[in-house]
Short mmCIF file of C-alpha atoms in Angstrom, two decimals:
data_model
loop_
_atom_site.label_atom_id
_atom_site.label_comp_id
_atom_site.label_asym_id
_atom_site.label_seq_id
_atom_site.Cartn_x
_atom_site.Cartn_y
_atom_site.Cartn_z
CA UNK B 438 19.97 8.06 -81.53
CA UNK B 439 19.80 7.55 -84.99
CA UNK B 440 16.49 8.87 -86.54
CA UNK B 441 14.86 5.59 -87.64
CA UNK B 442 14.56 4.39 -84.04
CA UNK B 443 11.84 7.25 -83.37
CA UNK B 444 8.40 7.17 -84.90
CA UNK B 445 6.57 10.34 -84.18
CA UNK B 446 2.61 10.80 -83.41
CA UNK B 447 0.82 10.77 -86.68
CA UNK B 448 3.16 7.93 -87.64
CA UNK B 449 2.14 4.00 -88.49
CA UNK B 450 4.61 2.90 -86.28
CA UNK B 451 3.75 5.24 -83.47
CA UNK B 452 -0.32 4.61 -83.51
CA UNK B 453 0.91 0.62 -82.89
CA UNK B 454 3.15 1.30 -80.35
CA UNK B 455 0.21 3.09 -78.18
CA UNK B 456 -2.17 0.85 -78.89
CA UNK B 457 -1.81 -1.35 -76.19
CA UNK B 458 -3.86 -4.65 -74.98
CA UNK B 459 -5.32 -3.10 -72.09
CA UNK B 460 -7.04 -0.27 -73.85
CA UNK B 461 -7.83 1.84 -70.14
CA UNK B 462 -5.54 4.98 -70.85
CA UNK B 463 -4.83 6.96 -73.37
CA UNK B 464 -0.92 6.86 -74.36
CA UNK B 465 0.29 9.88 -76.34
CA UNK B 466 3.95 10.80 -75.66
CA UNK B 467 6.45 12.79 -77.09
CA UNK B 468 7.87 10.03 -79.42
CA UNK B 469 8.47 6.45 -79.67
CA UNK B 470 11.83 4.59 -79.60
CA UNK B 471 12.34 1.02 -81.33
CA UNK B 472 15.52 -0.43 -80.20
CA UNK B 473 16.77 -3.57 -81.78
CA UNK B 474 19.64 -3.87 -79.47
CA UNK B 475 20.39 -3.00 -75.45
CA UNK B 476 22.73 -0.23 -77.02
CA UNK B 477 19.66 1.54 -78.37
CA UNK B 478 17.84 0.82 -75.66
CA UNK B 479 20.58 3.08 -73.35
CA UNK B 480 20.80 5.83 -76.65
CA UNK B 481 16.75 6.19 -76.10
CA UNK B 482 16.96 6.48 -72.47
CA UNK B 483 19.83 9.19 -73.32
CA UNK B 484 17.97 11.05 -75.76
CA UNK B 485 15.53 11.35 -73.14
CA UNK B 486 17.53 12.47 -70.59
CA UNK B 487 18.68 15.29 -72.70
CA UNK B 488 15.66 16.62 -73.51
CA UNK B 489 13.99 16.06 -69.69
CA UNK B 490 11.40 13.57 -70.82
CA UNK B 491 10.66 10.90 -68.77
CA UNK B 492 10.52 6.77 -70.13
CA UNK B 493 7.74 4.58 -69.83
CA UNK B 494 8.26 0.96 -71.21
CA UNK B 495 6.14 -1.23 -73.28
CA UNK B 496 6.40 -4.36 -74.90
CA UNK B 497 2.97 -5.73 -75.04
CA UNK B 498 0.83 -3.67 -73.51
CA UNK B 499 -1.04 -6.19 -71.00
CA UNK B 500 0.31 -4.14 -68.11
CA UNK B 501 -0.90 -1.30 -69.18
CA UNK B 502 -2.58 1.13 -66.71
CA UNK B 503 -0.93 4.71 -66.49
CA UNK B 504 -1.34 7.60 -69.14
CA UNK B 505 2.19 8.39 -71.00
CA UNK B 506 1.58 11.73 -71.45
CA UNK B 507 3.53 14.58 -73.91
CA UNK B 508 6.83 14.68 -71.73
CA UNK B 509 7.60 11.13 -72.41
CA UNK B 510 9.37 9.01 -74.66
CA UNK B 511 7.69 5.60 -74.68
CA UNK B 512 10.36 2.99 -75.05
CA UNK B 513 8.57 0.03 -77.36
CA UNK B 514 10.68 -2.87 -76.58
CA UNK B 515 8.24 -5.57 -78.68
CA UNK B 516 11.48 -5.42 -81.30
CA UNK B 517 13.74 -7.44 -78.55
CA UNK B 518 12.20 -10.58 -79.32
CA UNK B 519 15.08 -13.03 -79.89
CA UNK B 520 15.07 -16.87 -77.89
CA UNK B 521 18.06 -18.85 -77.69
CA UNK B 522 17.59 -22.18 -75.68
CA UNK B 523 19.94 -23.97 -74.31
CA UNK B 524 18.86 -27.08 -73.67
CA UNK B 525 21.79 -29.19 -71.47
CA UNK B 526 21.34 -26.38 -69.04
CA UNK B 527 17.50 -25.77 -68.91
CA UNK B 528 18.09 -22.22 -69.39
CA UNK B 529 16.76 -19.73 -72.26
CA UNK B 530 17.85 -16.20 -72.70
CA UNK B 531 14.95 -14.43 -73.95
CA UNK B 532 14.61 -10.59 -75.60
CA UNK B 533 12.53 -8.46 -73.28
CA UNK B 534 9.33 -8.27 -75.91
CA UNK B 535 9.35 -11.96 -76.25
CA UNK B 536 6.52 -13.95 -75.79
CA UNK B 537 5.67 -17.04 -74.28
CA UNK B 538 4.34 -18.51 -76.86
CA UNK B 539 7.60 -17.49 -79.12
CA UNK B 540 9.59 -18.55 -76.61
CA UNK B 541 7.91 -21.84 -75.72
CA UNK B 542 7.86 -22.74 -79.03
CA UNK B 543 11.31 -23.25 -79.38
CA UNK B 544 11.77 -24.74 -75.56
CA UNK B 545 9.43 -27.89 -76.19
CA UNK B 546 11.27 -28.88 -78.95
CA UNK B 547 13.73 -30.32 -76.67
CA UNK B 548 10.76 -31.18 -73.83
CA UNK B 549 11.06 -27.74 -72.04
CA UNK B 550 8.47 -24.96 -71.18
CA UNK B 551 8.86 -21.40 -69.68
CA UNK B 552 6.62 -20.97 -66.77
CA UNK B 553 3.99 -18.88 -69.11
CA UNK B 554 1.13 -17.32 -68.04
CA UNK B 555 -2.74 -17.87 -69.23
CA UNK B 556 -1.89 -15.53 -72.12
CA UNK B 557 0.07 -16.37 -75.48
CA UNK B 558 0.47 -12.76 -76.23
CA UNK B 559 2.00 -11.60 -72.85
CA UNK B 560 5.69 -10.65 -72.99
CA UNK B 561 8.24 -12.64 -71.15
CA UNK B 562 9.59 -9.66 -68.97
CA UNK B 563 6.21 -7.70 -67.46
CA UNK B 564 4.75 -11.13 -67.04
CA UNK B 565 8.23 -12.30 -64.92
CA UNK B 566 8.94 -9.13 -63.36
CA UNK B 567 5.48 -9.09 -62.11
CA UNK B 568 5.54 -12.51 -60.32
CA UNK B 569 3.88 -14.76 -62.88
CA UNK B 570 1.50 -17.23 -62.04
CA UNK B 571 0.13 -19.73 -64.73
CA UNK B 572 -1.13 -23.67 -65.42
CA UNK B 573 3.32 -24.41 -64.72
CA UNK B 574 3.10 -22.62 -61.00
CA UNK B 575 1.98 -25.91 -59.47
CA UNK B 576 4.14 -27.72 -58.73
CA UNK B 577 7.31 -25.68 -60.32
CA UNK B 578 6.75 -22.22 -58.66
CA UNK B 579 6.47 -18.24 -59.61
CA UNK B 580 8.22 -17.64 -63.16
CA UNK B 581 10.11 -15.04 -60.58
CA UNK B 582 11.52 -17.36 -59.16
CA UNK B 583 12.93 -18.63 -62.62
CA UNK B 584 14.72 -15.54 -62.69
CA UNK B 585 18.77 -15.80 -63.28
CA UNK B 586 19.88 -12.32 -64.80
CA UNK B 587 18.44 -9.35 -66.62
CA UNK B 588 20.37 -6.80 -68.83
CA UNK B 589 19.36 -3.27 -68.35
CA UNK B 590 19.54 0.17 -68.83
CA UNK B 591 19.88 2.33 -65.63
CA UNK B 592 18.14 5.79 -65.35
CA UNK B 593 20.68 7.07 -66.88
CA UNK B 594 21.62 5.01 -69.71
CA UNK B 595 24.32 3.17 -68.63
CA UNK B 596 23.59 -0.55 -69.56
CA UNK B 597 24.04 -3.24 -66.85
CA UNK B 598 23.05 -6.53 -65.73
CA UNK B 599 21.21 -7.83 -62.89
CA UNK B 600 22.63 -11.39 -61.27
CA UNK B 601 23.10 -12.99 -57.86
CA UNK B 602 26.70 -12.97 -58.88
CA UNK B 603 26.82 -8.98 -60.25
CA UNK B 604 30.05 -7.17 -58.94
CA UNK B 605 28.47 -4.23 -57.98
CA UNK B 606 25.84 -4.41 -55.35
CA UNK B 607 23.46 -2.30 -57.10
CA UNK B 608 22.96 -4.93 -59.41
CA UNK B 609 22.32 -7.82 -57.31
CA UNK B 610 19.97 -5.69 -55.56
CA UNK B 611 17.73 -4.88 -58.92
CA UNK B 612 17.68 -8.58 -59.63
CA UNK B 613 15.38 -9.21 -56.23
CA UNK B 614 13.39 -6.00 -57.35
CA UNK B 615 12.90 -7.36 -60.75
CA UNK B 616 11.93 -11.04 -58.87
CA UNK B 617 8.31 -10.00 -58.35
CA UNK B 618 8.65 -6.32 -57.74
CA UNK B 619 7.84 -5.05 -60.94
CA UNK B 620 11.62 -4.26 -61.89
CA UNK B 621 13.84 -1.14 -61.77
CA UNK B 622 15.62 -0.07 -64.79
CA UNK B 623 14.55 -0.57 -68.74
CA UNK B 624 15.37 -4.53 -69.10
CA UNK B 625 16.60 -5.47 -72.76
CA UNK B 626 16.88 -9.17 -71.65
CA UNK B 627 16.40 -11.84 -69.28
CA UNK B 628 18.14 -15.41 -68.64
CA UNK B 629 15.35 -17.81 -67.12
CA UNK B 630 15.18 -21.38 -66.16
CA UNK B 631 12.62 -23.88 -67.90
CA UNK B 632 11.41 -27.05 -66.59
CA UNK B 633 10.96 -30.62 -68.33
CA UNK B 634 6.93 -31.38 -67.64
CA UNK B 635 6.90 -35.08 -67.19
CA UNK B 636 3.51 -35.64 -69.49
CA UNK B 637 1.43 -31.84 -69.94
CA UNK B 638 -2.27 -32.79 -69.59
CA UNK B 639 -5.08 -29.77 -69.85
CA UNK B 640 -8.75 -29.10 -71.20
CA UNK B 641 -11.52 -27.16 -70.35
CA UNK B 642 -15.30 -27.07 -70.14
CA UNK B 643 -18.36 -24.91 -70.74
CA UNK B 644 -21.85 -24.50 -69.01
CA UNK B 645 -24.82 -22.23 -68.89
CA UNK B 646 -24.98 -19.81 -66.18
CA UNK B 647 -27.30 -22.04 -64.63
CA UNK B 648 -24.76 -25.05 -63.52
CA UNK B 649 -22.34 -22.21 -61.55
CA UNK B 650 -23.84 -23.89 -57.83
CA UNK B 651 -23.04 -27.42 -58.86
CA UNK B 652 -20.27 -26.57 -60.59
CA UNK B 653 -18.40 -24.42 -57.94
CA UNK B 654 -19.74 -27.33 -55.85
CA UNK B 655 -17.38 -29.54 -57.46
CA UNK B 656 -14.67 -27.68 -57.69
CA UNK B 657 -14.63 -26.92 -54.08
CA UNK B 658 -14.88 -30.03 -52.79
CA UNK B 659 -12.21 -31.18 -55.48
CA UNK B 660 -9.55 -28.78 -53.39
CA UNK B 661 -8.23 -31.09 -50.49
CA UNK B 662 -8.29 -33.95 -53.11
CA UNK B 663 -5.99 -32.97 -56.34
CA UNK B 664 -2.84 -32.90 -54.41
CA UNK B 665 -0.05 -30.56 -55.83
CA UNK B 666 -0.14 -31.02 -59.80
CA UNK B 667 -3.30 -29.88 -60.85
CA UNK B 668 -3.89 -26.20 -61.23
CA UNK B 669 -7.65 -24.85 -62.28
CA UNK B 670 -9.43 -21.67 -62.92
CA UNK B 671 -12.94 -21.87 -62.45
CA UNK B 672 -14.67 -18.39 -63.49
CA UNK B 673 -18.00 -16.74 -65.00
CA UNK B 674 -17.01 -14.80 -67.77
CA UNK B 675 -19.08 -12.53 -70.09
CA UNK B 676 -18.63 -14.18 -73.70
CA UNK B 677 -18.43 -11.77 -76.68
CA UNK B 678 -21.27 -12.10 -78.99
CA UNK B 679 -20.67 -13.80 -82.12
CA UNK B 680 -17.72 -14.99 -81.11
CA UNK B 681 -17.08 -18.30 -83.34
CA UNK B 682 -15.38 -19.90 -80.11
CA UNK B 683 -18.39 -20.64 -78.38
CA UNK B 684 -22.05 -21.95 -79.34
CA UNK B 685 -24.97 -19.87 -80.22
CA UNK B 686 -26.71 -20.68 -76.55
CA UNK B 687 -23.17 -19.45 -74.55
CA UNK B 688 -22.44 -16.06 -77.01
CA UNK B 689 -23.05 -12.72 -75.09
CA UNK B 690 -24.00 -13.99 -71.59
CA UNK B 691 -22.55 -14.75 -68.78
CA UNK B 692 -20.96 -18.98 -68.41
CA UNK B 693 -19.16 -20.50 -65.79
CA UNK B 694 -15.80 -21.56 -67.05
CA UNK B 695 -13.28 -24.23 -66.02
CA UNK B 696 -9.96 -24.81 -67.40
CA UNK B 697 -7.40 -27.02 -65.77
CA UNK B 698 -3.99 -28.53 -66.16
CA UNK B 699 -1.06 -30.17 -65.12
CA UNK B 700 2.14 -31.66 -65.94
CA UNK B 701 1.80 -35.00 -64.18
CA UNK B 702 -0.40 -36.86 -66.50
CA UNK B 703 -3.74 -37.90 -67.00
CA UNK B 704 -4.62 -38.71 -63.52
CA UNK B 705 -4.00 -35.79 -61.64
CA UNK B 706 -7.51 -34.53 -62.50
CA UNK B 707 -8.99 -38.02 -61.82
CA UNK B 708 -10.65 -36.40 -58.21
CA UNK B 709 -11.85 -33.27 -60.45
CA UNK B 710 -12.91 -35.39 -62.79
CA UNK B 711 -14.69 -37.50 -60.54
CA UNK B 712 -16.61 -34.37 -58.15
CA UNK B 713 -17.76 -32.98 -61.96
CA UNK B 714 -19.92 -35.72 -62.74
CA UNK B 715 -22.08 -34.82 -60.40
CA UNK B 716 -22.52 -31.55 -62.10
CA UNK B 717 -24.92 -30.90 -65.53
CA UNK B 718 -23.05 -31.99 -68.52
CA UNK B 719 -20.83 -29.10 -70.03
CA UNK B 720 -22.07 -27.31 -73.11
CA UNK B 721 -18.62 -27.04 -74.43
CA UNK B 722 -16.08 -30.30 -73.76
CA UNK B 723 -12.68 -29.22 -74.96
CA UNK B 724 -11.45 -33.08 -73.58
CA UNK B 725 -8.98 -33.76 -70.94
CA UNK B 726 -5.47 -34.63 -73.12
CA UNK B 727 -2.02 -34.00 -73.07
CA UNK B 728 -0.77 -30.88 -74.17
CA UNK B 729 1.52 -29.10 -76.23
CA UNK B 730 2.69 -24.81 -74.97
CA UNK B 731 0.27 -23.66 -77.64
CA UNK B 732 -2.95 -26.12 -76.26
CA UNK B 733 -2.00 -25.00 -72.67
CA UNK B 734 -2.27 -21.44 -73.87
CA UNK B 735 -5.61 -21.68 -75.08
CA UNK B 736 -7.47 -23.32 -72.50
CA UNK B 737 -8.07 -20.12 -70.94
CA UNK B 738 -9.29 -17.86 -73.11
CA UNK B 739 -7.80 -14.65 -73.08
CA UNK B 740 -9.50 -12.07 -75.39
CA UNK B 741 -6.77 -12.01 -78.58
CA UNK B 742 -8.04 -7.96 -78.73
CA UNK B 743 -7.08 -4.48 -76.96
CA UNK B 744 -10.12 -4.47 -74.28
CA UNK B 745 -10.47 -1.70 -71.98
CA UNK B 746 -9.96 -3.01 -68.59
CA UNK B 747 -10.25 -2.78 -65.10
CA UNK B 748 -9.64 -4.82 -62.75
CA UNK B 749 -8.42 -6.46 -59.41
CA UNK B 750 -6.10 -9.51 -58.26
CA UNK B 751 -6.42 -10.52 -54.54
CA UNK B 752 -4.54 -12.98 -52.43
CA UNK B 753 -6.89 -15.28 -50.80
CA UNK B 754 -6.24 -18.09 -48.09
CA UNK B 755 -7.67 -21.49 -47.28
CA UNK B 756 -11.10 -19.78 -47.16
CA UNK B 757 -11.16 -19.25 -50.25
CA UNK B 758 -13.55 -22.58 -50.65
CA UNK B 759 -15.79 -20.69 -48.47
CA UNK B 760 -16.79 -17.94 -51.01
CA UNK B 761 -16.01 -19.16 -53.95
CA UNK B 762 -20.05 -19.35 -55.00
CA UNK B 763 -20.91 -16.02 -53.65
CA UNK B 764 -17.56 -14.64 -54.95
CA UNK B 765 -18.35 -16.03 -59.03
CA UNK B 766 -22.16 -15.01 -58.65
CA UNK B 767 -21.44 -11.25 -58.70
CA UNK B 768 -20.45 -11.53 -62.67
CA UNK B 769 -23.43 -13.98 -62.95
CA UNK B 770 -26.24 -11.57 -63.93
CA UNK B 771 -26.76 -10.57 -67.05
CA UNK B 772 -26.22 -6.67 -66.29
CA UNK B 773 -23.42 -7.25 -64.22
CA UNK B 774 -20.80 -4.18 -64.47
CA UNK B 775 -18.24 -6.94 -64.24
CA UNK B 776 -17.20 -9.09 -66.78
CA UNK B 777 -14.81 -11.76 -65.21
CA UNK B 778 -14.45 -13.21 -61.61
CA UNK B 779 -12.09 -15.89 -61.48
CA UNK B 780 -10.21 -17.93 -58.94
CA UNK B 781 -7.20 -19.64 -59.39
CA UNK B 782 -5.46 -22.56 -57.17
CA UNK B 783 -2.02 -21.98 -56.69
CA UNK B 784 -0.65 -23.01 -53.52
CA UNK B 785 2.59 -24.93 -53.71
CA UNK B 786 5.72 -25.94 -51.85
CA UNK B 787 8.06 -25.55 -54.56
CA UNK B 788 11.66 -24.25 -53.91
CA UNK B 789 12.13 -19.96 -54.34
CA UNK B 790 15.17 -17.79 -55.15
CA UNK B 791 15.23 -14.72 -53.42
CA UNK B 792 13.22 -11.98 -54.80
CA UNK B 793 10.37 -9.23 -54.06
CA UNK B 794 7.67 -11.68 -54.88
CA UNK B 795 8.90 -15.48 -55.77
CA UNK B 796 6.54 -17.50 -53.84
CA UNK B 797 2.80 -17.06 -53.59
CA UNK B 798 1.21 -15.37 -50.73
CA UNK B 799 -1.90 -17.69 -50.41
CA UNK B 800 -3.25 -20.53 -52.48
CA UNK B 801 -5.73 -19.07 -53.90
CA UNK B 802 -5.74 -15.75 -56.21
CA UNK B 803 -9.04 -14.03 -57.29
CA UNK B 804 -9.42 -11.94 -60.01
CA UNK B 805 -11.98 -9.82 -61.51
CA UNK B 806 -12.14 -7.19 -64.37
CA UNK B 807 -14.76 -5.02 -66.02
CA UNK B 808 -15.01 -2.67 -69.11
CA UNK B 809 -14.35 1.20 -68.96
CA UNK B 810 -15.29 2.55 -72.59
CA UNK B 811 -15.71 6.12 -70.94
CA UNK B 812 -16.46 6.93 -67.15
CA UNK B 813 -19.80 5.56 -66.39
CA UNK B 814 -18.79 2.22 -67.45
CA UNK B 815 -15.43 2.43 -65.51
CA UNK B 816 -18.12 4.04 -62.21
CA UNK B 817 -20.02 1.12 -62.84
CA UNK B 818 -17.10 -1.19 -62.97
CA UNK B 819 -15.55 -0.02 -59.71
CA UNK B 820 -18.78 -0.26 -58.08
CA UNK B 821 -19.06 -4.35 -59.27
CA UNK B 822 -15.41 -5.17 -58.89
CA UNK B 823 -15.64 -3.25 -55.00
CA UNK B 824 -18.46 -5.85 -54.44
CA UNK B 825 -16.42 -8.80 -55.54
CA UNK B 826 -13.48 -7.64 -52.92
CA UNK B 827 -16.35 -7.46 -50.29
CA UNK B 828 -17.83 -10.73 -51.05
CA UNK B 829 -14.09 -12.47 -50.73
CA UNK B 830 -12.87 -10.51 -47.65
CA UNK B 831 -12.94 -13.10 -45.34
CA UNK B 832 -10.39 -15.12 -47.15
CA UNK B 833 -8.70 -11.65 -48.42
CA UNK B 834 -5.13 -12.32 -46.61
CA UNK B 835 -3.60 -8.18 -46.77
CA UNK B 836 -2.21 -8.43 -50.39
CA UNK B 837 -2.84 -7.42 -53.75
CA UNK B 838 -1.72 -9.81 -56.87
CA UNK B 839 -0.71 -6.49 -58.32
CA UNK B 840 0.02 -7.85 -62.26
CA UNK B 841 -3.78 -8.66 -62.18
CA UNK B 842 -5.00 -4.75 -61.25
CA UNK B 843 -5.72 -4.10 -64.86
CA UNK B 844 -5.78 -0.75 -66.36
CA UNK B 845 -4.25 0.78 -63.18
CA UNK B 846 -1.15 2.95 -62.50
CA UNK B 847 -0.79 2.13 -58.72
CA UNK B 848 -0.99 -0.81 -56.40
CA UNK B 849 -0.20 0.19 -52.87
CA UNK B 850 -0.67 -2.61 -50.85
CA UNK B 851 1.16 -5.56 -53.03
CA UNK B 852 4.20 -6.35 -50.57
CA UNK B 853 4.44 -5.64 -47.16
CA UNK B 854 6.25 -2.42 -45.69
CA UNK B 855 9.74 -3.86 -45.35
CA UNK B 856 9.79 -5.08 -49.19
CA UNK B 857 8.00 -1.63 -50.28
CA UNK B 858 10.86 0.17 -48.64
CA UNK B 859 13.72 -1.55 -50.31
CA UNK B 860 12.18 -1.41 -53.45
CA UNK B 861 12.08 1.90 -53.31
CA UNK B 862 16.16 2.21 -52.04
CA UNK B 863 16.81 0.03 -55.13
CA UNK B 864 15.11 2.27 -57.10
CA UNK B 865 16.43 5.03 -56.28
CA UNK B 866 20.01 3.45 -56.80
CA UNK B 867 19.34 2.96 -60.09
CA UNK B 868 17.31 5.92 -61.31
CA UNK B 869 18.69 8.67 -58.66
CA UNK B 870 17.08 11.67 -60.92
CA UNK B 871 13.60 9.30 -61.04
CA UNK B 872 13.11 9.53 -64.70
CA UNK B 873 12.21 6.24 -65.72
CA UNK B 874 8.02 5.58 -64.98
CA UNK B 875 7.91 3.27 -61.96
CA UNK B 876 6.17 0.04 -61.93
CA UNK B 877 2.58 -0.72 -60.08
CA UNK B 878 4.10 -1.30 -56.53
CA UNK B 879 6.87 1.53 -56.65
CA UNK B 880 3.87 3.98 -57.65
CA UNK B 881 1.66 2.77 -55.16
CA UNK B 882 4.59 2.88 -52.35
CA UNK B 883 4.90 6.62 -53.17
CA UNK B 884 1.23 7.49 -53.59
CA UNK B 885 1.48 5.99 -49.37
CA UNK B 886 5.16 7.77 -48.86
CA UNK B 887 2.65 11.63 -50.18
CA UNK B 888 -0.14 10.96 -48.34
CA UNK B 889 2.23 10.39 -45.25
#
């Protein structure tokens, strides 16, 4: 591997590398690789190999949640960013570092859109590999399930590519891992399908802590009325202080958010719309209108800075509705260890591929994150985000949404047994000698295999 590929610690390029979004762990391995090019990407994995280090893989940073300690070379795929679009087919191959917001840029110009997340800066592969739910899941489905093909470098360097229609078995068994399992292998690429929204509506609102009863109110009562175009997530969120984004009365306390979408047209939030006005008027009015990618990625609002996070993503049934209120009003106090609690509507009926993960285990997902600057913030954090998972437990449904367990190595419990075991026999096919760092689930399905 040629020596400008490598940036070593002390190095600019090195400090941005491990610098990730989520800002939990502390990342300092043995060197950095930036390939431009799946070929570097299998001469880093190599180089590796030859010197027994182990690979961890980041683009991003989002997904971050396990140290990369001195015996590892971190493989910094961010410089894999190219889009191509092709537009008669609805299809986009996309670098693995890409993000949405790069690549969506390109797809609208011809009335397409990737199913993106919440985020603008999350990369196209940890976001797809992961499941990926956004404001696009209803009614068009789990990006995983947009899934055609990834190109990849095995555990031992040998690039490859994942498709339904792969000659060798291996292969077409990595492309159901990397639908929703986390993935196997480094990926250098991925082919995905885009959709054609018929007329992209979103907007969000604003209110003091105050309105969260008749606000939740609302929104739960809106549920068995908005049919299956409109997707919402209605939170309390902590708001930085002095952030310019929202007014003096709304910086550094808690305010119930609501941001909401869909790509049906004005109307399909006419029953939201309608259960809202009997709720205080918003502080903040960001107006219901159509939408470009970059509008729909904004509604949200994702912090645009490395936080150190964690957090927790639960699959919750019908009853979610039932404790929403008392779910939200654990982040609503102004000492609250926790700084988000959000739930998410995303039941649909759209069609799936065949994957780990490709259509969504319940219609509702909650999710809730706190800071961990040091250890008694991340104590205190656990403690809040433990009370959260209590508070929703009788809509809890057996699963973890494990892309939304922030700053954490391990998720044990985010498939059930049968899919955890043949991720793992996938795995193994593809990195027999283990060297490559394994995603959220695979860790968490050996933490259960030790313990055993």
């Amino acid at each position: 591997m040629r020596a400008e590929l490598l940036s070593h610690p002390g190095s600019a390029g090195y400090r941005a590398a491990t610098n990730p979004h989520n800002a939990t762990v502390v990342q300092r391995p043995a060197a950095v690789a930036h390939p431009r090019s799946a070929e570097e990407a299998a001469q880093a994995v190599q180089w590796a190999a030859e010197r027994n280090f182990g690979v961890a893989v980041q683009a991003s940073g989002h997904g971050a949640g396990a140290p990369i300690e001195p015996d590892r070379l971190l493989v910094d795929t961010s410089g894999l960013n190219a889009v191509r679009v092709d537009a008669q087919a609805r299809v986009a191959r996309v670098g693995a570092g890409a993000t949405w917001a790069a690549v969506n840029a390109i797809a609208e110009r011809d009335g397409l859109f990737g199913l993106a997340g919440t985020s603008p800066t999350v990369a196209v592969a940890g976001y797809t590999f992961g499941g990926g739910v956004g404001f696009l899941t209803r009614p068009y489905g789990m990006a995983s399930s947009a899934l055609l093909a990834v190109d990849y470098v095995d555990g031992n360097g040998r690039i490859r590519r994942a498709a339904e229609d792969a000659p060798d078995a291996v292969d077409r068994e990595a492309l159901w891992a990397f639908r929703g399992g986390g993935g196997v292998g480094v990926a250098t690429a991925l082919t995905v399908e885009l959709v054609a929204p018929q007329d992209p509506w979103a907007g969000y609102r604003l209110w003091g802590i105050d309105a969260l009863g008749p606000v939740a109110d609302a929104w739960v009562s809106a549920m068995s009325q908005i049919g299956d175009a409109l997707s919402t997530s209605l939170s309390v969120l902590r708001t930085p202080a002095g952030a310019p984004a929202f007014p003096p009365a709304l910086q550094g306390v808690p305010v119930v958010h609501l941001a909401f979408a869909s790509p049906q047209g004005h109307d399909a939030a006419a029953p939201l719309l309608r259960a809202l006005e009997g709720a205080p008027a918003p502080a903040v009015d960001s107006r219901w209108a159509r939408a470009d990618a970059a509008r729909l990625a904004q509604i949200h609002l994702d912090p645009p800075n490395p936080v150190p996070a964690l957090g927790i993503g639960r699959w919750l049934g019908p009853r979610a509705v039932d404790v929403a209120t008392d779910a939200l009003t654990t982040a609503a106090a102004a000492d609250s260890p926790v700084a988000v609690v959000e739930l998410r509507n995303l039941g649909n009926d759209a069609p799936t591929r065949e994957g780990a993960m490709t259509a969504v285990p319940g219609p509702f997902l909650l999710h809730a994150v706190g800071l961990a600057t040091d250890d008694a913030s991340g104590s205190r954090t656990e403690h809040g985000l433990a009370q959260v998972r209590a508070t929703a437990m009788p809509a809890d449904i057996g699963l973890a949404a494990a892309s939304f367990a922030d700053g954490r190595a391990a998720v044990a419990d985010g498939l059930d047994q049968s899919g955890l075991q043949r991720l793992i026999r996938i795995h193994s096919a593809v990195d027999p000698d283990r060297r490559l760092v394994p995603s959220r689930l695979l860790a968490g399905a050996n933490d259960v295999r030790q313990r055993r």
